[in-house]
Amino acid sequence: MSRKGEPGQVAAASGLDPRPDAAQFLMDVDRRLPITVVSGSGCMLRSASGKQYLDLVAGIAVNLLGYSHPALVEAICSQASRLINAGDMVHTEAQIELARQLVELTFPSRAFFCHSGAEANEAAIKLARKWGKLRKAGAYEIVTAVDSFHGRTLAAVTAGGRPRNSDPFTPLPPGFLHVPFNDIEGIRRVTNSNTAAVMLEPILGSAGVIPASAGYLREVRQWCDENHLLLIFDEVQTGLGRTGSWFAFEKYGVKPDIVTIAKGLGGGVPIGACLASPAADVFVPGDHGSTVGGNALACAAAFTVLQTIESESLVENAASVGAYLAAGLRTLAPQEVRGTGLMLAMDLRGPVARALQEKCLEMGLLINVIGDRTVRFVPPLILTRAEVDTAVEVMASALAALEL
Ligand SMILES: Cc1ncc(COP(=O)(O)O)c(C=O)c1O
């Protein structure tokens, strides 16, 4: 280490915002905004140069409690002072308690913990394949939706229905079939004796917040029951209050056999989970694992995130502030506003999303864009109506300044 800082602090190398050396040291995997953030509080982020940003992105649907939430900070510090990680050869109280809590929030099941959404889906895919071997004469195919997103591991990126994410990495693992979303006929058409599972996001998040229609998921459930298929819901983005209910599957009244959770679970601390009902819970020791996944620190953080969502009524807040935000966005006269709770998207009338994002950034507002005309809103669940008013005002001024 050539630069020394105080313990617990990364030394400020340049004080510049953006840092000119970022591209020298970091792989070019994400199109990042030209700011370097150093701290946050509530829904506000502060950059290295001291500028404040109201954040409607939350690390893309991750920081459910915003930044520096006292309960989360306290839980992390307290757990860190006792036990960060004990490895996967032993049990920890924190992991068992978190699993119990998640099972109570979902359906009778057991949990496997990892670090991310992609890994949670990887676990679900492996469960489906092993289940097919054991219970369905070697069936291994998994049906997923065109334009869905399930993460970046090789299996998850293959499961996802976006060739631009998977094409650079061919040959891909076999056994994934992509069908149009919201069209039960697609699933019916490709189902055969090799089909083991259907895997869906209840609301396509990265494709621009495209909700399943009310009847679709019920039809999929029925089809899975009739044809002896597992139903996997990827609730990595929709789970944990984001849509104004604990899980999107509750909104639709459709229970999956396996659900995957990550993103917001640790409030920013990496943790993912795959929960499987008894029928799908086919792993035995040696089938799967993670050395540090579900360590005591991450589990204690996640436990506190769940408790705080409950104690601060954040599911209800997501529903009501989400409706308020949707109404505010409609005053901006976009082409369309869609979504539910605090998982919303706004289609603009032209290919101006990036220009709007840049202008908003200049004006202290962080928004996320998808493609060239869609803005996605997945803010912390603690967002207030006053913050919505500020955000809508900023976007109105930005649109006016850009003459859009
Ligand atoms: C629905 C869904 N599944 C899986 C993932 C992958 O999660 P992670 O980036 O934690 O691997 C994402 C990330 O955006 C997602 O939106």
XYZ file of C-alpha atoms and ligand atoms in Angstrom:
420
model
C 0.000 0.000 0.000
C 1.583 3.218 -1.071
C -1.095 5.444 0.471
C -1.904 5.352 4.150
C -5.194 6.515 5.681
C -6.700 6.403 9.135
C -8.001 2.942 10.058
C -11.437 2.472 8.499
C -10.911 5.173 5.935
C -9.767 4.950 2.352
C -7.214 7.661 1.789
C -8.423 10.390 -0.565
C -6.042 10.126 -3.465
C -6.997 13.157 -5.475
C -9.977 14.869 -3.858
C -11.220 15.207 -7.412
C -14.761 14.381 -8.436
C -14.666 12.433 -10.738
C -11.325 10.765 -10.023
C -9.253 10.791 -13.192
C -7.567 7.474 -12.414
C -10.752 5.358 -12.124
C -10.420 3.933 -15.625
C -6.782 3.078 -15.003
C -7.594 0.694 -12.149
C -11.170 -0.494 -12.708
C -12.380 -2.831 -15.440
C -14.777 -1.221 -17.816
C -17.886 -3.246 -16.998
C -20.394 -0.524 -16.194
C -21.296 2.782 -17.701
C -20.743 4.908 -14.576
C -21.729 8.480 -13.871
C -18.806 10.886 -13.510
C -19.030 11.310 -9.750
C -17.226 9.668 -6.846
C -19.377 9.334 -3.745
C -17.972 9.303 -0.230
C -20.944 9.208 2.144
C -24.692 9.250 2.434
C -27.505 9.933 4.839
C -31.195 9.151 4.389
C -31.877 9.422 0.657
C -28.963 11.814 0.101
C -25.521 10.950 -1.259
C -22.490 13.216 -0.961
C -19.724 13.245 -3.553
C -15.990 13.754 -3.027
C -16.343 17.416 -3.953
C -19.085 17.900 -1.346
C -22.043 18.060 -3.721
C -25.299 16.485 -2.461
C -27.546 14.262 -4.576
C -31.081 13.096 -3.906
C -30.908 9.421 -4.856
C -33.835 7.757 -6.642
C -31.744 4.727 -7.601
C -30.503 3.237 -4.285
C -27.666 1.316 -5.938
C -30.359 -0.103 -8.268
C -32.999 -1.220 -5.794
C -30.509 -2.152 -3.089
C -30.324 0.414 -0.281
C -33.829 -0.107 1.088
C -33.114 1.861 4.275
C -31.220 4.604 2.450
C -27.790 5.577 3.727
C -26.377 5.383 7.265
C -29.642 4.212 8.789
C -28.866 4.172 12.546
C -30.443 0.739 13.147
C -28.439 -0.846 10.319
C -25.187 0.861 11.285
C -25.687 -0.258 14.892
C -26.487 -3.860 13.870
C -23.425 -4.086 11.619
C -21.074 -2.570 14.219
C -22.456 -4.683 17.010
C -22.290 -7.933 15.015
C -18.799 -7.069 13.694
C -17.555 -6.582 17.240
C -18.689 -10.140 18.139
C -18.422 -12.292 15.005
C -18.073 -11.449 11.313
C -17.731 -14.914 9.866
C -17.360 -18.384 11.261
C -17.399 -20.285 7.968
C -19.832 -22.839 6.669
C -18.685 -25.693 8.917
C -20.737 -24.334 11.817
C -24.112 -22.709 12.412
C -24.538 -19.117 13.523
C -27.489 -17.645 15.397
C -27.636 -14.812 12.887
C -28.076 -17.143 9.901
C -30.711 -19.341 11.521
C -32.695 -16.312 12.706
C -32.576 -14.699 9.269
C -33.706 -17.914 7.587
C -36.566 -18.267 10.068
C -37.650 -14.702 9.381
C -37.552 -15.164 5.577
C -39.489 -18.419 5.761
C -42.148 -16.682 7.858
C -42.365 -13.886 5.299
C -42.668 -16.198 2.283
C -43.951 -19.798 2.463
C -42.934 -23.078 4.119
C -39.383 -23.505 2.809
C -35.717 -23.593 3.730
C -33.019 -21.078 2.783
C -29.615 -21.184 1.164
C -27.532 -18.022 1.539
C -25.011 -16.532 -0.876
C -23.850 -13.017 -1.792
C -25.850 -11.868 -4.800
C -28.869 -12.253 -7.023
C -26.956 -14.122 -9.696
C -25.781 -16.681 -7.144
C -29.274 -17.027 -5.670
C -30.523 -17.808 -9.180
C -27.614 -20.155 -9.779
C -28.764 -22.088 -6.695
C -32.337 -22.147 -8.024
C -31.150 -23.415 -11.422
C -29.100 -26.177 -9.799
C -32.063 -27.125 -7.611
C -34.304 -27.361 -10.685
C -31.779 -29.531 -12.527
C -31.272 -31.874 -9.608
C -35.020 -32.022 -9.006
C -35.481 -32.992 -12.680
C -32.899 -35.749 -12.319
C -34.517 -37.129 -9.183
C -38.194 -36.509 -9.756
C -38.777 -36.157 -13.488
C -36.692 -38.688 -15.372
C -33.753 -36.371 -16.014
C -35.717 -33.306 -17.149
C -33.355 -30.326 -17.177
C -34.769 -27.558 -19.356
C -35.749 -24.258 -17.802
C -38.146 -21.898 -19.552
C -37.472 -18.182 -19.028
C -38.731 -14.928 -20.522
C -37.350 -12.984 -23.437
C -35.734 -9.774 -22.105
C -35.605 -11.067 -18.529
C -32.526 -10.488 -16.367
C -31.265 -12.986 -13.812
C -27.649 -11.952 -13.223
C -24.198 -12.313 -14.721
C -22.868 -15.781 -13.934
C -22.748 -17.995 -17.000
C -25.936 -19.882 -16.124
C -27.761 -16.748 -14.941
C -26.801 -14.765 -18.026
C -27.977 -17.680 -20.186
C -31.243 -17.869 -18.254
C -31.716 -14.142 -18.877
C -33.415 -13.385 -22.134
C -31.049 -10.739 -23.441
C -28.648 -11.993 -26.109
C -26.512 -8.854 -25.855
C -25.543 -9.961 -22.325
C -24.824 -13.576 -23.234
C -23.606 -13.575 -26.865
C -20.018 -12.565 -26.010
C -19.704 -15.686 -23.851
C -20.817 -18.524 -26.113
C -20.881 -21.484 -25.976
C -23.535 -21.146 -23.287
C -24.804 -23.909 -21.015
C -27.626 -25.802 -22.735
C -31.174 -26.189 -21.473
C -32.593 -22.655 -21.395
C -35.593 -21.786 -23.565
C -36.782 -18.202 -23.923
C -40.404 -17.361 -24.560
C -42.297 -14.053 -24.763
C -43.293 -12.634 -21.354
C -46.988 -12.340 -20.547
C -47.928 -15.014 -23.076
C -48.842 -18.398 -21.608
C -48.936 -19.923 -25.109
C -45.158 -19.496 -25.369
C -44.630 -21.673 -22.296
C -47.194 -24.208 -23.469
C -45.479 -24.438 -26.864
C -41.999 -25.262 -25.567
C -42.966 -27.538 -22.671
C -41.917 -31.134 -23.287
C -40.805 -34.131 -21.250
C -37.391 -32.482 -20.654
C -38.880 -29.370 -19.062
C -38.055 -29.069 -15.369
C -38.980 -25.507 -14.465
C -40.289 -22.101 -15.431
C -38.278 -19.174 -14.063
C -39.705 -15.642 -14.148
C -39.370 -12.170 -12.696
C -42.932 -11.192 -11.687
C -42.079 -7.726 -12.995
C -39.289 -7.480 -15.572
C -37.043 -4.953 -13.853
C -34.049 -4.389 -16.067
C -36.199 -4.546 -19.192
C -37.915 -1.362 -18.008
C -40.378 -2.371 -15.277
C -42.807 -4.518 -17.267
C -45.360 -6.092 -14.888
C -46.808 -9.550 -15.476
C -50.477 -9.225 -16.309
C -52.873 -10.242 -13.537
C -53.854 -13.581 -15.059
C -50.481 -14.588 -16.530
C -48.746 -15.786 -13.384
C -51.860 -17.678 -12.293
C -51.941 -19.432 -15.673
C -48.234 -20.215 -15.378
C -48.774 -21.681 -11.897
C -51.605 -23.837 -13.175
C -49.548 -24.991 -16.168
C -46.643 -25.901 -13.860
C -48.987 -27.881 -11.592
C -50.570 -29.739 -14.491
C -47.215 -30.584 -16.096
C -45.144 -31.341 -13.020
C -42.815 -28.326 -13.384
C -41.193 -26.195 -10.711
C -42.071 -22.508 -10.682
C -39.190 -20.206 -9.756
C -39.773 -16.522 -9.091
C -36.777 -14.233 -9.219
C -37.719 -11.562 -6.676
C -34.207 -10.164 -6.499
C -35.514 -6.755 -7.563
C -39.213 -6.985 -6.670
C -38.839 -8.519 -3.207
C -38.759 -7.014 0.291
C -41.364 -4.291 0.040
C -40.241 -2.718 -3.206
C -43.615 -3.148 -4.956
C -45.730 -2.124 -1.964
C -46.090 -5.681 -0.679
C -43.418 -7.850 0.919
C -43.139 -9.916 -2.250
C -44.639 -9.387 -5.689
C -45.970 -12.957 -5.670
C -48.389 -11.947 -2.892
C -49.793 -9.185 -5.077
C -50.460 -11.733 -7.794
C -51.770 -14.368 -5.377
C -49.388 -16.961 -6.858
C -46.893 -18.930 -4.789
C -43.731 -20.226 -6.465
C -41.854 -23.387 -5.449
C -38.592 -21.462 -5.271
C -38.010 -17.762 -4.709
C -34.726 -15.903 -5.021
C -33.946 -12.740 -3.075
C -30.905 -10.436 -2.950
C -30.306 -6.749 -3.719
C -32.045 -5.007 -0.788
C -31.750 -7.908 1.631
C -28.587 -6.652 3.316
C -29.393 -2.974 2.818
C -26.139 -2.717 0.838
C -24.222 -5.514 2.549
C -23.870 -8.333 -0.009
C -26.248 -11.211 0.666
C -28.597 -13.296 -1.463
C -30.982 -16.117 -0.634
C -32.696 -18.954 -2.435
C -35.751 -20.365 -0.642
C -37.179 -23.692 -1.726
C -40.426 -25.377 -0.678
C -40.123 -28.980 0.579
C -40.946 -30.399 -2.873
C -38.049 -28.506 -4.478
C -35.574 -28.731 -1.598
C -33.398 -31.510 -3.034
C -29.855 -30.445 -2.120
C -27.834 -32.753 0.103
C -24.413 -31.994 1.602
C -21.870 -31.471 -1.168
C -24.374 -30.327 -3.805
C -23.926 -26.631 -3.281
C -22.299 -24.139 -0.958
C -20.609 -20.819 -0.377
C -17.572 -20.191 1.821
C -18.535 -16.731 3.070
C -22.134 -16.500 1.807
C -24.595 -15.889 4.619
C -21.879 -14.993 7.103
C -22.917 -13.647 10.495
C -22.285 -10.017 9.549
C -24.388 -10.114 6.385
C -27.162 -12.055 8.131
C -27.290 -9.653 11.065
C -27.524 -6.747 8.624
C -30.306 -8.484 6.683
C -32.197 -9.370 9.859
C -32.157 -5.699 10.840
C -33.242 -4.621 7.373
C -36.307 -6.882 7.662
C -37.074 -5.697 11.187
C -36.752 -2.063 10.182
C -38.978 -2.499 7.129
C -41.571 -3.824 9.578
C -41.052 -1.324 12.414
C -41.029 1.702 10.101
C -43.930 0.419 7.945
C -41.782 0.706 4.839
C -43.899 -1.679 2.770
C -46.825 0.678 3.307
C -44.557 3.657 2.633
C -43.445 2.111 -0.666
C -47.093 1.720 -1.672
C -48.220 5.221 -0.748
C -45.103 7.239 -1.651
C -44.822 5.122 -4.801
C -48.349 6.121 -5.841
C -47.471 9.741 -5.041
C -44.302 9.530 -7.162
C -46.205 7.931 -10.045
C -48.725 10.784 -9.926
C -45.879 13.327 -9.861
C -44.196 11.685 -12.854
C -47.444 11.868 -14.821
C -47.409 15.672 -14.452
C -44.197 15.642 -16.512
C -46.258 14.527 -19.518
C -44.239 11.463 -20.410
C -45.424 8.852 -22.867
C -46.111 6.341 -20.091
C -45.602 5.745 -16.380
C -45.830 2.141 -15.159
C -44.977 -0.034 -12.212
C -46.101 -0.360 -8.651
C -44.888 0.799 -5.255
C -41.380 2.183 -5.506
C -40.577 0.224 -8.665
C -41.591 2.592 -11.441
C -40.573 3.475 -14.969
C -41.309 6.507 -17.104
C -41.045 6.368 -20.891
C -40.070 9.701 -22.383
C -41.433 10.959 -25.669
C -38.060 10.776 -27.420
C -34.568 9.282 -27.062
C -33.594 11.777 -24.396
C -33.166 9.680 -21.245
C -29.398 10.155 -21.011
C -29.638 13.907 -21.579
C -32.221 14.059 -18.788
C -30.026 11.961 -16.501
C -27.029 14.239 -17.083
C -29.061 17.391 -16.486
C -30.589 15.937 -13.310
C -27.122 14.977 -12.083
C -25.987 18.554 -12.595
C -29.030 19.637 -10.569
C -28.373 17.182 -7.710
C -30.734 14.345 -8.570
C -29.670 10.774 -9.310
C -31.894 8.792 -11.699
C -31.383 5.513 -13.556
C -31.995 5.144 -17.279
C -32.711 2.055 -19.355
C -32.099 2.354 -23.078
C -32.521 5.776 -24.599
C -36.025 6.698 -23.527
C -36.857 5.021 -20.210
C -36.140 6.236 -16.681
C -36.397 3.673 -13.860
C -37.139 4.668 -10.255
C -36.121 2.220 -7.504
C -35.294 4.561 -4.584
C -34.822 3.731 -0.901
C -38.109 2.650 0.700
C -37.731 5.494 3.213
C -38.386 8.081 0.480
C -40.727 10.854 1.644
C -43.394 12.860 -0.166
C -41.287 16.020 0.297
C -38.400 14.288 -1.473
C -40.747 13.241 -4.274
C -41.815 16.894 -4.637
C -38.165 17.941 -4.901
C -37.371 15.212 -7.433
C -40.357 16.004 -9.637
C -39.510 19.722 -9.547
C -35.916 18.992 -10.552
C -37.018 16.739 -13.418
C -39.524 19.364 -14.598
C -36.780 22.026 -14.590
C -34.331 19.669 -16.298
C -36.851 18.855 -19.036
C -37.578 22.560 -19.479
C -33.847 23.427 -19.616
C -33.362 20.750 -22.265
C -36.458 22.029 -24.073
C -37.850 18.491 -24.082
C -34.346 -9.653 -11.293
C -32.872 -9.721 -11.068
N -32.296 -10.912 -10.850
C -30.983 -11.031 -10.627
C -30.157 -9.926 -10.624
C -28.694 -10.082 -10.377
O -28.388 -9.655 -9.092
P -26.855 -9.403 -8.680
O -26.390 -8.218 -9.443
O -26.927 -9.193 -7.197
O -26.115 -10.638 -9.030
C -30.713 -8.666 -10.843
C -29.852 -7.477 -10.871
O -30.187 -6.453 -11.407
C -32.104 -8.557 -11.079
O -32.681 -7.384 -11.307
